[in-house]
mmCIF file of C-alpha atoms and ligand atoms in Angstrom:
data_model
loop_
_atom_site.group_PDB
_atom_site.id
_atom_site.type_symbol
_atom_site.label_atom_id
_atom_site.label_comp_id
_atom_site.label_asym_id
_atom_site.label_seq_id
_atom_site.Cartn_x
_atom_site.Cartn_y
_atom_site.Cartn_z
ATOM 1 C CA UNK A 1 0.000 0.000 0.000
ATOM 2 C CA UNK A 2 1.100 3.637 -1.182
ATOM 3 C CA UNK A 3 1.318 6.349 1.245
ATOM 4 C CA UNK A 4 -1.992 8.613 1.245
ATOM 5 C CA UNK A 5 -1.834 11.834 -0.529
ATOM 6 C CA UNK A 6 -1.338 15.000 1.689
ATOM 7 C CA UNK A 7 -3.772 16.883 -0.774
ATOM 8 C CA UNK A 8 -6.588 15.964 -3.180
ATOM 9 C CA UNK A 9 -7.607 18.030 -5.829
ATOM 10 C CA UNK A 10 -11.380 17.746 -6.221
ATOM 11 C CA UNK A 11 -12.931 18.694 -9.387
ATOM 12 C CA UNK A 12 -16.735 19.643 -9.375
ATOM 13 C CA UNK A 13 -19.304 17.701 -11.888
ATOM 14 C CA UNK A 14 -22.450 19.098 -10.632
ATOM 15 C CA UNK A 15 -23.147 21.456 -12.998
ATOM 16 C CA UNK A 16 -21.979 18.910 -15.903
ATOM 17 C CA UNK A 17 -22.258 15.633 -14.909
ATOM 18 C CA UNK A 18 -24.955 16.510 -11.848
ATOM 19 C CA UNK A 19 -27.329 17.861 -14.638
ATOM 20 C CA UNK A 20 -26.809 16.531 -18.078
ATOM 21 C CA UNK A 21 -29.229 13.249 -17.732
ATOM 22 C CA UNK A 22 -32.018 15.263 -16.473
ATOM 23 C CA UNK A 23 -35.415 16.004 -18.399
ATOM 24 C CA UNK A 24 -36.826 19.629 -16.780
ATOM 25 C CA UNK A 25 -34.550 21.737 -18.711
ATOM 26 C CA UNK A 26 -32.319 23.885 -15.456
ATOM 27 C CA UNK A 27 -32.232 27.600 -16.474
ATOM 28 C CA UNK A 28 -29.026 28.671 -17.639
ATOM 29 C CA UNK A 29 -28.342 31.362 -15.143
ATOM 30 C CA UNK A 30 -28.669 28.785 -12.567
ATOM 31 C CA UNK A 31 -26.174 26.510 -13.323
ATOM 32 C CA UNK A 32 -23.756 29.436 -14.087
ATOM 33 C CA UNK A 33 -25.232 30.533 -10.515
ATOM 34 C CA UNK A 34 -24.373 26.969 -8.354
ATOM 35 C CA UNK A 35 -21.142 27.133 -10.161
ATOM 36 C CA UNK A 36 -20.495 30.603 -8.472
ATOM 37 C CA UNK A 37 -21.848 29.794 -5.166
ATOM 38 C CA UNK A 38 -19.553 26.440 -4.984
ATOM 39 C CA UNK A 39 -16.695 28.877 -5.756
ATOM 40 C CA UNK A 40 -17.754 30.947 -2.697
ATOM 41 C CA UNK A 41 -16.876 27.256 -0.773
ATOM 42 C CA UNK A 42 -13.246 26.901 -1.895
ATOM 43 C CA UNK A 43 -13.718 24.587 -5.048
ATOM 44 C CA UNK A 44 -11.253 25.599 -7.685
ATOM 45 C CA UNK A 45 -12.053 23.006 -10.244
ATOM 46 C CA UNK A 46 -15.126 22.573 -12.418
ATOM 47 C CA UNK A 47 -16.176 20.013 -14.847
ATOM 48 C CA UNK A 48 -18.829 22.709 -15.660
ATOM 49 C CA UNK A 49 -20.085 22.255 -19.221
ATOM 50 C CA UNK A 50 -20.208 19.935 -22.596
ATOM 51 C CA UNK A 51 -20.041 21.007 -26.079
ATOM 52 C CA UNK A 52 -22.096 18.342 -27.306
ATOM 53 C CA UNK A 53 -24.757 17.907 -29.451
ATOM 54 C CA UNK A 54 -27.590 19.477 -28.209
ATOM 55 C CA UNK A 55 -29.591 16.300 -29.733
ATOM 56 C CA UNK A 56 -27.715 13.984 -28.072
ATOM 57 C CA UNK A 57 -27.958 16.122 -24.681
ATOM 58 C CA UNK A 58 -30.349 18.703 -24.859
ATOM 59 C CA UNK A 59 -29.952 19.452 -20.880
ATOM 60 C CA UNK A 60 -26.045 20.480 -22.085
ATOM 61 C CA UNK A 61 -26.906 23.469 -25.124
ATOM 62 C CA UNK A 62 -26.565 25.782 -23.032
ATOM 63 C CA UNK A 63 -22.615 25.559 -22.633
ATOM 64 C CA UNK A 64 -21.256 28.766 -24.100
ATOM 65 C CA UNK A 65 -24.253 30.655 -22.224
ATOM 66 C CA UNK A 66 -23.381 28.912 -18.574
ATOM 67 C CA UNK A 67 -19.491 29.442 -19.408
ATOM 68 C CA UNK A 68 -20.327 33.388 -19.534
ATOM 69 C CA UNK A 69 -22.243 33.406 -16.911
ATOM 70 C CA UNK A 70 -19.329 32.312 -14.188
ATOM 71 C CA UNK A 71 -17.497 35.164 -12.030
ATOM 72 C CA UNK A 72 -13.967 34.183 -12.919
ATOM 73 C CA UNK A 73 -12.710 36.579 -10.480
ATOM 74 C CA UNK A 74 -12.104 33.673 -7.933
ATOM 75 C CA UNK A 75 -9.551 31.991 -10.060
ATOM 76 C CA UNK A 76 -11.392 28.797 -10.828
ATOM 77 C CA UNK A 77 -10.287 26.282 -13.540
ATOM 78 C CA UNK A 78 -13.354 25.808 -15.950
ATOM 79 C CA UNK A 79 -13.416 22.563 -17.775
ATOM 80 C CA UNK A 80 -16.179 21.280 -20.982
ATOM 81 C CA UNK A 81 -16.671 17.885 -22.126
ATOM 82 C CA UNK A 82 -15.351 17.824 -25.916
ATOM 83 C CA UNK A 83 -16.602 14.821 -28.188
ATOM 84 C CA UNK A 84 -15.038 16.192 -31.016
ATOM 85 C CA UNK A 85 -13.928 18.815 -33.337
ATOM 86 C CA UNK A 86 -17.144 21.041 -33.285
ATOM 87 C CA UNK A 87 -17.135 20.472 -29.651
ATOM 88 C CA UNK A 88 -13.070 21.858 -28.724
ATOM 89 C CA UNK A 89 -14.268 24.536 -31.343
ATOM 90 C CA UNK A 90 -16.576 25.874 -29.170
ATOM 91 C CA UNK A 91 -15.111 24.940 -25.672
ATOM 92 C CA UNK A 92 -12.357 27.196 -27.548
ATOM 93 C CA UNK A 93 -14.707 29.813 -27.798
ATOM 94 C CA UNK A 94 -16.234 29.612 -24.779
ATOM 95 C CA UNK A 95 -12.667 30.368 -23.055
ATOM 96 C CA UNK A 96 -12.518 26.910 -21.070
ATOM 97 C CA UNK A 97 -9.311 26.252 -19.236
ATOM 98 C CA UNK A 98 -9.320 22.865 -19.738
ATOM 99 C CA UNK A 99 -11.327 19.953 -21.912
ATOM 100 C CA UNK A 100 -11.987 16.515 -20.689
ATOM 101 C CA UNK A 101 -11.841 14.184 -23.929
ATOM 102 C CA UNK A 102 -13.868 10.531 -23.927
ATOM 103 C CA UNK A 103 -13.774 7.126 -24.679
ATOM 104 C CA UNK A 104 -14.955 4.317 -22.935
ATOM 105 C CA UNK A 105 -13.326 1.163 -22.879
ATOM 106 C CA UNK A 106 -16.507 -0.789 -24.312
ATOM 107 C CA UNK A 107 -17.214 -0.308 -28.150
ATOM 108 C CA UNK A 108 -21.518 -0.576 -27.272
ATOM 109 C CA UNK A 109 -21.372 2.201 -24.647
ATOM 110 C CA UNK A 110 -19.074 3.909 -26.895
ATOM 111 C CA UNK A 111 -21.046 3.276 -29.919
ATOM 112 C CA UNK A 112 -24.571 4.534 -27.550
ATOM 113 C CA UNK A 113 -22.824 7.617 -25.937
ATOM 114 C CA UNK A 114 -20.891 9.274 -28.957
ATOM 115 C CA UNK A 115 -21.205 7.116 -32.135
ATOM 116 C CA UNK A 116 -18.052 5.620 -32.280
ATOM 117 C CA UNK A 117 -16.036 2.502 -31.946
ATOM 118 C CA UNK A 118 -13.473 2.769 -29.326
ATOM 119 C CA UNK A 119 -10.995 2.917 -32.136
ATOM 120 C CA UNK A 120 -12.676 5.471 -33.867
ATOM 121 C CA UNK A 121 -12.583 7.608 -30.410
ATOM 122 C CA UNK A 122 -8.961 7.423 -29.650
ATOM 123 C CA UNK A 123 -8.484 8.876 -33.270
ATOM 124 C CA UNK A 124 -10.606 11.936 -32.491
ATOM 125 C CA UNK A 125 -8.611 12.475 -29.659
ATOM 126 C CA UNK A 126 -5.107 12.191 -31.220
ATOM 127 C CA UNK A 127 -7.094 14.860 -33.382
ATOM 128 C CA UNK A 128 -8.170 16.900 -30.524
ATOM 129 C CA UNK A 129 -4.929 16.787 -28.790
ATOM 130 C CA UNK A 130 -2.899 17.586 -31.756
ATOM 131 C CA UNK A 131 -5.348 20.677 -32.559
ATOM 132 C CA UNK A 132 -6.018 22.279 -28.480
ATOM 133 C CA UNK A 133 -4.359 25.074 -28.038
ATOM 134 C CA UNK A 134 -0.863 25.014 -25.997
ATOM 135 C CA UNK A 135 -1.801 26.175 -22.660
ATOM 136 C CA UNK A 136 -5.137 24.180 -22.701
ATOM 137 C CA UNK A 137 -4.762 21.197 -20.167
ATOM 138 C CA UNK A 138 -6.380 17.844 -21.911
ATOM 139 C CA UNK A 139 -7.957 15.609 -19.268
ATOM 140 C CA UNK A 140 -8.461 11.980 -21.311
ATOM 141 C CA UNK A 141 -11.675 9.903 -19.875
ATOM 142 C CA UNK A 142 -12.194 6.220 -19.713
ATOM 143 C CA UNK A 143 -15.643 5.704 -19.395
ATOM 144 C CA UNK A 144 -16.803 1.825 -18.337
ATOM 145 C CA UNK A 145 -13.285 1.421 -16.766
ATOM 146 C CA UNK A 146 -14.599 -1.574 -14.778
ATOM 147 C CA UNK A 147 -17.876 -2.258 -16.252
ATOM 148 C CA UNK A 148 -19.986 -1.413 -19.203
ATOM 149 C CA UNK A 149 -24.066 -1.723 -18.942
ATOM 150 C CA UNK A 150 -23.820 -3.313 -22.068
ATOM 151 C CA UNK A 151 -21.012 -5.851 -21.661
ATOM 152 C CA UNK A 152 -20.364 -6.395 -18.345
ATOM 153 C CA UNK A 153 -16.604 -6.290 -16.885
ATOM 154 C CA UNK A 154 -13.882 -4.950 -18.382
ATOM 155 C CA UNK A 155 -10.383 -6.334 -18.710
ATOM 156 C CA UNK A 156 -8.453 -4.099 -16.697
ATOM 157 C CA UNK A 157 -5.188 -4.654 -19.070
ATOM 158 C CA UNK A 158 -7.057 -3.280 -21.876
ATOM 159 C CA UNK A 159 -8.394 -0.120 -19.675
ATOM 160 C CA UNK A 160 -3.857 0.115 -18.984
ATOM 161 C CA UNK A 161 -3.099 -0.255 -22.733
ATOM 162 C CA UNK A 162 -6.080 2.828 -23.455
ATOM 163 C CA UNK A 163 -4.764 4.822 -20.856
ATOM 164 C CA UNK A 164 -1.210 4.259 -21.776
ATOM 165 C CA UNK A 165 -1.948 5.218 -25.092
ATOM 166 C CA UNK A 166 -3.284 8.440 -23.968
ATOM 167 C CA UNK A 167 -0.420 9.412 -21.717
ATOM 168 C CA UNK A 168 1.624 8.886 -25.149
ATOM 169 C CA UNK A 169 -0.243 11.456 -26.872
ATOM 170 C CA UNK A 170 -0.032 14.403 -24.778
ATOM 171 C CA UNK A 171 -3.338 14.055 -22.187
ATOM 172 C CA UNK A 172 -1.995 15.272 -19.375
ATOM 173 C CA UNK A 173 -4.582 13.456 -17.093
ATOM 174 C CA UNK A 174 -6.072 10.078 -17.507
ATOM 175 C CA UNK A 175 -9.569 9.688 -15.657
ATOM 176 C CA UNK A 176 -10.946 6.443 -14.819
ATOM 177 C CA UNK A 177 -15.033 6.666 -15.210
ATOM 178 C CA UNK A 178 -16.705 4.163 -13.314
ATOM 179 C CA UNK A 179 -19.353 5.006 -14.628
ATOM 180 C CA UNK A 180 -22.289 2.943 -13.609
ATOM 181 C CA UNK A 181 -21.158 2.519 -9.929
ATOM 182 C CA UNK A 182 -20.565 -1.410 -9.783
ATOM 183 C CA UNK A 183 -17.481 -1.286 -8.600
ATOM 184 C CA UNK A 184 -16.251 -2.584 -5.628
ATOM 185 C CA UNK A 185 -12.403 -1.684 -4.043
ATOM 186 C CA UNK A 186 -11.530 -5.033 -5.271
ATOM 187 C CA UNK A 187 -12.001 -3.808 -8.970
ATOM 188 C CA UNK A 188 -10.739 -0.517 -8.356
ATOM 189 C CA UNK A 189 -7.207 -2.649 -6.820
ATOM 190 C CA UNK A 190 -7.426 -4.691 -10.441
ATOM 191 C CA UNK A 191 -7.806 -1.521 -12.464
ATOM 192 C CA UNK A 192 -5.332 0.592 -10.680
ATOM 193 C CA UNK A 193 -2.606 -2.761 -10.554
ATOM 194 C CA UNK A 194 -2.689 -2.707 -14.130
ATOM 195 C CA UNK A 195 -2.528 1.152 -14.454
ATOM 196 C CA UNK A 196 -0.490 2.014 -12.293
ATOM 197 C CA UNK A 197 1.997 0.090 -14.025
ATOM 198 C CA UNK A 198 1.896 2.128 -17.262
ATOM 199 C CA UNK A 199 1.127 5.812 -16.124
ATOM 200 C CA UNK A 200 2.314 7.634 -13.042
ATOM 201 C CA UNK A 201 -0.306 7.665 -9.827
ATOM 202 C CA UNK A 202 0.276 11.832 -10.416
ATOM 203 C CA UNK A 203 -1.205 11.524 -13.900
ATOM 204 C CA UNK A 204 -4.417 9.473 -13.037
ATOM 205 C CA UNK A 205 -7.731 10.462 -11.539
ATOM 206 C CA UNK A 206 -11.161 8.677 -10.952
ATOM 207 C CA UNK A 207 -14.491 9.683 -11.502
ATOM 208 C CA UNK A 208 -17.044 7.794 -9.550
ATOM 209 C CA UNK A 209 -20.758 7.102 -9.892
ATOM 210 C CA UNK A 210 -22.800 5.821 -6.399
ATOM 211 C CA UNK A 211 -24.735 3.566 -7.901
ATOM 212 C CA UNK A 212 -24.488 0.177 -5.767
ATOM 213 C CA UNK A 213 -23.247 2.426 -2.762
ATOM 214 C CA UNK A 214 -19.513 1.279 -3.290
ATOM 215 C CA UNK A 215 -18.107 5.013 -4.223
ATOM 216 C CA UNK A 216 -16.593 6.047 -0.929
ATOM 217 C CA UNK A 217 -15.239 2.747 -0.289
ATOM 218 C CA UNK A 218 -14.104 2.646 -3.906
ATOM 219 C CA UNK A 219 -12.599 6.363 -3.737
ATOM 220 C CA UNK A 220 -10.690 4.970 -0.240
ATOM 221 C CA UNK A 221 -9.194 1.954 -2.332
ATOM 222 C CA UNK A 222 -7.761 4.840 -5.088
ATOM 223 C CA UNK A 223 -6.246 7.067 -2.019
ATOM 224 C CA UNK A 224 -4.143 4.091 -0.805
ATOM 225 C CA UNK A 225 -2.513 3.661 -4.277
ATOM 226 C CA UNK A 226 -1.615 7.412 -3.887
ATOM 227 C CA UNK A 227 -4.514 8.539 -6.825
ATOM 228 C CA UNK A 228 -5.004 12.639 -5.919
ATOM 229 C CA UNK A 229 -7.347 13.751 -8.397
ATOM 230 C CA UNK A 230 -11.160 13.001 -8.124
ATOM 231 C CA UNK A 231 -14.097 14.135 -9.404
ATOM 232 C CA UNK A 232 -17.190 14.619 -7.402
ATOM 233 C CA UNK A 233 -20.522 16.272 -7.257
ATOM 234 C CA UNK A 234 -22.407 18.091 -4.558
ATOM 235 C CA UNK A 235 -25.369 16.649 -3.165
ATOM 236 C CA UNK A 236 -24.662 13.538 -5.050
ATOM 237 C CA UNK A 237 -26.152 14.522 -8.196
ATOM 238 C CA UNK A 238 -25.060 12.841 -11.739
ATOM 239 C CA UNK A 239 -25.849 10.058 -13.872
ATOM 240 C CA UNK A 240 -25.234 9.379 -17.936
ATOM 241 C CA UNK A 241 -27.993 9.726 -20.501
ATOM 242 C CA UNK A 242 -26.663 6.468 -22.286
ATOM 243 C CA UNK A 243 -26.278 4.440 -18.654
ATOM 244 C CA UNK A 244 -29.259 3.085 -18.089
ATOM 245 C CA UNK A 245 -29.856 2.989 -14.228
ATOM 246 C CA UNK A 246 -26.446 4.765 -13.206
ATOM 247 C CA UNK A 247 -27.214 7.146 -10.507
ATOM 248 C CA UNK A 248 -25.410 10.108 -8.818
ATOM 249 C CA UNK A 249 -21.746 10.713 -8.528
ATOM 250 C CA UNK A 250 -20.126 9.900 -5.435
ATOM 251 C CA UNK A 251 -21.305 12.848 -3.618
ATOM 252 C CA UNK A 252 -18.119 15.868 -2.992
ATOM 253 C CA UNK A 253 -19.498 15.968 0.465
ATOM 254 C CA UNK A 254 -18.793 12.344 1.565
ATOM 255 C CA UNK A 255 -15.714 12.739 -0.297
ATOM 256 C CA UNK A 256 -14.654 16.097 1.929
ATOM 257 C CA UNK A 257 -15.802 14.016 5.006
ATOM 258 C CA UNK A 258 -13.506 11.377 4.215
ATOM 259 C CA UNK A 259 -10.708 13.466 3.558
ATOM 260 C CA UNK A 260 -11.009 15.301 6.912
ATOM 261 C CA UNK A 261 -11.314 11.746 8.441
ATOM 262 C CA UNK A 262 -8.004 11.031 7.426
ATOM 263 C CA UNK A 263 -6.417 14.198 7.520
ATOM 264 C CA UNK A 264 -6.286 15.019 3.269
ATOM 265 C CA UNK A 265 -6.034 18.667 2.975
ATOM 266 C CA UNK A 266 -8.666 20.142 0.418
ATOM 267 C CA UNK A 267 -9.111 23.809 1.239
ATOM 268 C CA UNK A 268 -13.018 23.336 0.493
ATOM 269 C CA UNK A 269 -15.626 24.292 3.490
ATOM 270 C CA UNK A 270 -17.904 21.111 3.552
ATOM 271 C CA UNK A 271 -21.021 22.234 5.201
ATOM 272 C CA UNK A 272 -21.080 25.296 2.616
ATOM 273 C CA UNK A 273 -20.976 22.935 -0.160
ATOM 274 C CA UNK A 274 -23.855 20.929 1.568
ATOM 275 C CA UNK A 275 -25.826 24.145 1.969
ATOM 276 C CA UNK A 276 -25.424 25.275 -1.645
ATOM 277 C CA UNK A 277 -26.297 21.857 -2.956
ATOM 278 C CA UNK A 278 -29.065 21.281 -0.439
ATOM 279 C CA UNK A 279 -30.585 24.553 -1.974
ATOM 280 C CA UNK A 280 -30.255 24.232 -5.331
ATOM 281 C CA UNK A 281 -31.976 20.544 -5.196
ATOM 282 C CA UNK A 282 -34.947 22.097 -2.863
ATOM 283 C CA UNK A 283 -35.195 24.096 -6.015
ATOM 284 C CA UNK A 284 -35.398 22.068 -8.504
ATOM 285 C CA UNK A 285 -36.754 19.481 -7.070
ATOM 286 C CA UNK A 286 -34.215 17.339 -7.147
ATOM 287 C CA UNK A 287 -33.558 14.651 -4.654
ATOM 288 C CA UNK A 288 -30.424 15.864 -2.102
ATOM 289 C CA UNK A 289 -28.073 12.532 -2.107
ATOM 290 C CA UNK A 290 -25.115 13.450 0.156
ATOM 291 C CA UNK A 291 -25.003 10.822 3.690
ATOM 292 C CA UNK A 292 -22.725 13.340 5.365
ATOM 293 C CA UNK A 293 -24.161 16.653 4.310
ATOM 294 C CA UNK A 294 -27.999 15.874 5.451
ATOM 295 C CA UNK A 295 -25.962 15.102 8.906
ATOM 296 C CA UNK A 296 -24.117 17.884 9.145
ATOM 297 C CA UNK A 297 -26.794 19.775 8.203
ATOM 298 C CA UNK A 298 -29.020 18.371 10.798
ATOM 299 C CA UNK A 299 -26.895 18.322 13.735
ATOM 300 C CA UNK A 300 -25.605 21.902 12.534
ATOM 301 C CA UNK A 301 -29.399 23.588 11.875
ATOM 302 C CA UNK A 302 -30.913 21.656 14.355
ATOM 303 C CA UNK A 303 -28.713 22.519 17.171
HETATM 304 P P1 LIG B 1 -23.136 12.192 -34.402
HETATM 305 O O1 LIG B 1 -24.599 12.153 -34.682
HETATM 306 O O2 LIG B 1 -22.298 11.062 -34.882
HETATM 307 O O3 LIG B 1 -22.471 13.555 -34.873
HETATM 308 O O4 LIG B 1 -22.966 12.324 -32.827
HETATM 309 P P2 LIG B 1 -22.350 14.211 -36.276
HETATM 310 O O5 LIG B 1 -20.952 14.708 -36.402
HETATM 311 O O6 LIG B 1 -22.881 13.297 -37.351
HETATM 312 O O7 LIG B 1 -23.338 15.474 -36.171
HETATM 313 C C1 LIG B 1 -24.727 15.313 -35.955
HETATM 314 C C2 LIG B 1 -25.291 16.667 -35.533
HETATM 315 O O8 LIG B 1 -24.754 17.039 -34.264
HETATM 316 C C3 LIG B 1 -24.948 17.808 -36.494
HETATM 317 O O9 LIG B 1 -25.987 18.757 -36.409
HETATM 318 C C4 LIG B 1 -23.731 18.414 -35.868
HETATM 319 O O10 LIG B 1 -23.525 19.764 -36.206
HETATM 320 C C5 LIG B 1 -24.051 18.281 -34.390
HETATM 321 P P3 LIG B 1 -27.139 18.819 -37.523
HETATM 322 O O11 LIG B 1 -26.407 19.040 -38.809
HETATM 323 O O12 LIG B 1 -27.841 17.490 -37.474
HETATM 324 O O13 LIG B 1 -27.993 19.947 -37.042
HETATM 325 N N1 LIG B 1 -22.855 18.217 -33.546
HETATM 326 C C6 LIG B 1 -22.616 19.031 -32.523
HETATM 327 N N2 LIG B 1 -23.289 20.068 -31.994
HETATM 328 C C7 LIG B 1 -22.742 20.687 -30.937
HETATM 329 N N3 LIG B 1 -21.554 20.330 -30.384
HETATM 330 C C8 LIG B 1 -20.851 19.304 -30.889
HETATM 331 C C9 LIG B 1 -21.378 18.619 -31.993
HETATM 332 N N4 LIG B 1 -20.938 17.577 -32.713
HETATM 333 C C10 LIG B 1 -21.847 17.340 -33.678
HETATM 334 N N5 LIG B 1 -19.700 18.953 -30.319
HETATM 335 C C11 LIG B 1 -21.653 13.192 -31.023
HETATM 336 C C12 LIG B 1 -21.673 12.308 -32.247
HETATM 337 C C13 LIG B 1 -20.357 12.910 -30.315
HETATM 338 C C14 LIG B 1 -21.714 14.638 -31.470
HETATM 339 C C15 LIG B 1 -22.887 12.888 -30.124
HETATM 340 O O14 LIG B 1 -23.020 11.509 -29.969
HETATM 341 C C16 LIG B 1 -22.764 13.539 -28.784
HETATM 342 O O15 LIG B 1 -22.801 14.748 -28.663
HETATM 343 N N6 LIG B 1 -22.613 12.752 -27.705
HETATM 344 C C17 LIG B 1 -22.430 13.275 -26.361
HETATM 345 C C18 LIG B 1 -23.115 12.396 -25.380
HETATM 346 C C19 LIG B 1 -22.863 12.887 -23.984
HETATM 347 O O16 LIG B 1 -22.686 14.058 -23.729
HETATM 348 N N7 LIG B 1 -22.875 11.937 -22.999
HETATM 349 C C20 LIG B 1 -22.667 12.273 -21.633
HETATM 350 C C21 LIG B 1 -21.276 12.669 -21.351
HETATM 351 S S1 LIG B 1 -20.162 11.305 -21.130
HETATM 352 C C22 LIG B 1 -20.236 10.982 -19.453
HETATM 353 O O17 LIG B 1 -21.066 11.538 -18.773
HETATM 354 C C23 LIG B 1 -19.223 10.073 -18.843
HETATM 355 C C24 LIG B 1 -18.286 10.783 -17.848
HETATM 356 O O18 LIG B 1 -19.032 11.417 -16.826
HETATM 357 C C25 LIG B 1 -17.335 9.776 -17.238
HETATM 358 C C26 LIG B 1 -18.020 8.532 -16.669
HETATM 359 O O19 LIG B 1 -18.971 8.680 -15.850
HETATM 360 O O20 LIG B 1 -17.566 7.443 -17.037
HETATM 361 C C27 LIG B 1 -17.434 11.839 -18.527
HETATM 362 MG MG1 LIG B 2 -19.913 10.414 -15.122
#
C-alpha cells in the first residue's frame, strides 16, 4: 500500500455531470449561478459544461451561455466535455481552461454515448490533442473502466493499454469513469494494478458514480494507491444519458468528510458545499443525495 496523498484536488461535476441526464430543462443562469456559489466554498475546479450535441444532450446546449455566466474573479479552472472537433471549437470559444476528452473502454457504450467505436474515439482524440491550443490542459476519460451496462466487466489490461496510449499522446490526465457505480475496491485494486503500471499515480484520476453504494469505499481503495485527483458532485447529483440505471456521482461531500477523516487537505468548506447543494436541489426538485451533508446539516441547523 502507497502512502496517502497529503492533498486531493477535487474537481466539481455538478453542474456537468450533476445535470446533463435530467429532463426539466435547469435555467441557464442557474447553473452558471451553483457554479459561483460552490466557488464561494473553496472549489477551484469545475467540470462545468459539454459542447455536445444538443440532440444527443439537450440538458447540455446551453454551454457557451453557462461558461459566460461564471465570475472568474475567484480563479477557478473551468473545464467542458469535448466529443469532437465542433465540440473543442466551441469549448475554444467559450474560453474553457481545460477539456476533458472521452472514450470508454466498451465499443456498445461507446457506440450509444458518442457514435463511435473505441478505435474510432482514440483517433478523435489524437485529433483533438494535436489541434487544443498550448496552454489548454487535456484531461483523457475512460468511461466503463470496470464495467460497461452493455457488456459487463472490463479487462483491466485493456483499460492500462487505453490509458497508456493516452499518456503517449499528450493528455496530461487520464480519468478512470466508473461510470455505472458497480465497482467494488476489489475492482478498483485490479484496475489501478494494471494502471499504475503504465502511467504515473500523479497523472491518473477517478471519476465515480454511487450507484451500488460502493463510491466512498471505492474512492478509499484509489487514495491508498496514492490517486489525488477526483471528481465529485455536490449533493450527489449525476448520472449518464446512455447508462441506463447509473445514478449520482459519489457525492463531494462524503468525499470532503472522508478526507477530513483522514487528515487530506482540500481547502473546500464542507457544510457550505452541503448548503449550496441542499438549496439548489430544494429548487429544482431534485432529490439531495449526500449521507454526510444531510448530517451535518441536521446536527448543525438543528442545534
Ligand atoms: P453524431 O450524430 O455522430 O455527430 O454524434 P455528427 O458529427 O454526425 O453530427 C450530428 C449533428 O450534431 C450535427 O448537427 C452536428 O452539427 C451536431 P445537424 O447538422 O444534425 O444539425 N454536432 C454538434 N453540436 C454541438 N456540439 C458538438 C457537436 N458535434 C456534432 N460537439 C456526437 C456524435 C459525439 C456529437 C454525439 O453523440 C454527442 O454529442 N454525444 C455526447 C453524449 C454525452 O454528452 N454523454 C454524456 C457525457 S459522457 C459521461 O457523462 C461520462 C463521464 O461522466 C465519465 C463517466 O462517468 O464514465 C465523462
Ligand atoms: Mg460520469
Amino acid at each position: 500500500m502507497t502512502a496517502l496523498p497529503s492533498r486531493v484536488v477535487i474537481t466539481e461535476s455538478s453542474s456537468r455531470d450533476g445535470l446533463q441526464s435530467l429532463g426539466a430543462f435547469v435555467p441557464t443562469t442557474a447553473k452558471s449561478g451553483l457554479i459561483n456559489a460552490l466557488a464561494d466554498t473553496g472549489l477551484r475546479n469545475f467540470d462545468a459544461v459539454s459542447f455536445v450535441s444538443p440532440k444527443a444532450v439537450p440538458q447540455m446546449a446551453d454551454g457557451a451561455e453557462v461558461m459566460a455566466g461564471i465570475d472568474r474573479s475567484k480563479g477557478m479552472r473551468l473545464f467542458g466535455l469535448v466529443p469532437n472537433a465542433k465540440g473543442l471549437e466551441a469549448a475554444v470559444a467559450a474560453g474553457v481552461d481545460g477539456i476533458g476528452v472521452l472514450t470508454a473502454a466498451s465499443d456498445t457504450f461507446n457506440e450509444r454515448n458518442i457514435n463511435a467505436t473505441v478505435d474510432e474515439s482514440m483517433h478523435r482524440i489524437r485529433r483533438i490533442l494535436l489541434d487544443a491550443p498550448e496552454d489548454m490542459e487535456v484531461r483523457g476519460y475512460i468511461s466503463t473502466a470496470t464495467h460497461c451496462p452493455y457488456e459487463g466487466e472490463q479487462d483491466p489490461d485493456w483499460v492500462a493499454h487505453l490509458a497508456e496510449t493516452l499518456a503517449e499522446w499528450g493528455v496530461h490526465a487520464v480519468f478512470l469513469g466508473e461510470t455505472i457505480g458497480r465497482a467494488t475496491p476489489a475492482h478498483i485494486d485490479r484496475l489501478l494494478d494494471e494502471v499504475l503500471q503504465r502511467v504515473p499515480a500523479e497523472m491518473v484520476g477517478v471519476h465515480f458514480h454511487d450507484t451500488y453504494g460502493q463510491a466512498i469505499a471505492n474512492t478509499v481503495a484509489a487514495l491508498q494507491r496514492g490517486i489525488a485527483m477526483m471528481d465529485s458532485s455536490a449533493g450527489g447529483l449525476g448520472g449518464c444519458p446512455y447508462a441506463p440505471g447509473a445514478t449520482g456521482n459519489v457525492a463531494t461531500e462524503d468525499v470532503l468528510y472522508l478526507l477530513e477523516g483522514l487528515g487530506i487537505e482540500h481547502g473546500i468548506d464542507l457544510v457550505s458545499v452541503a448548503r449550496v447543494a441542499q438549496r439548489f436541489c430544494a429548487d429544482h426538485n431534485l432529490a439531495y443525495s449526500s449521507a454526510a451533508g444531510t448530517a451535518l446539516l441536521a446536527s448543525r441547523d438543528g442545534a
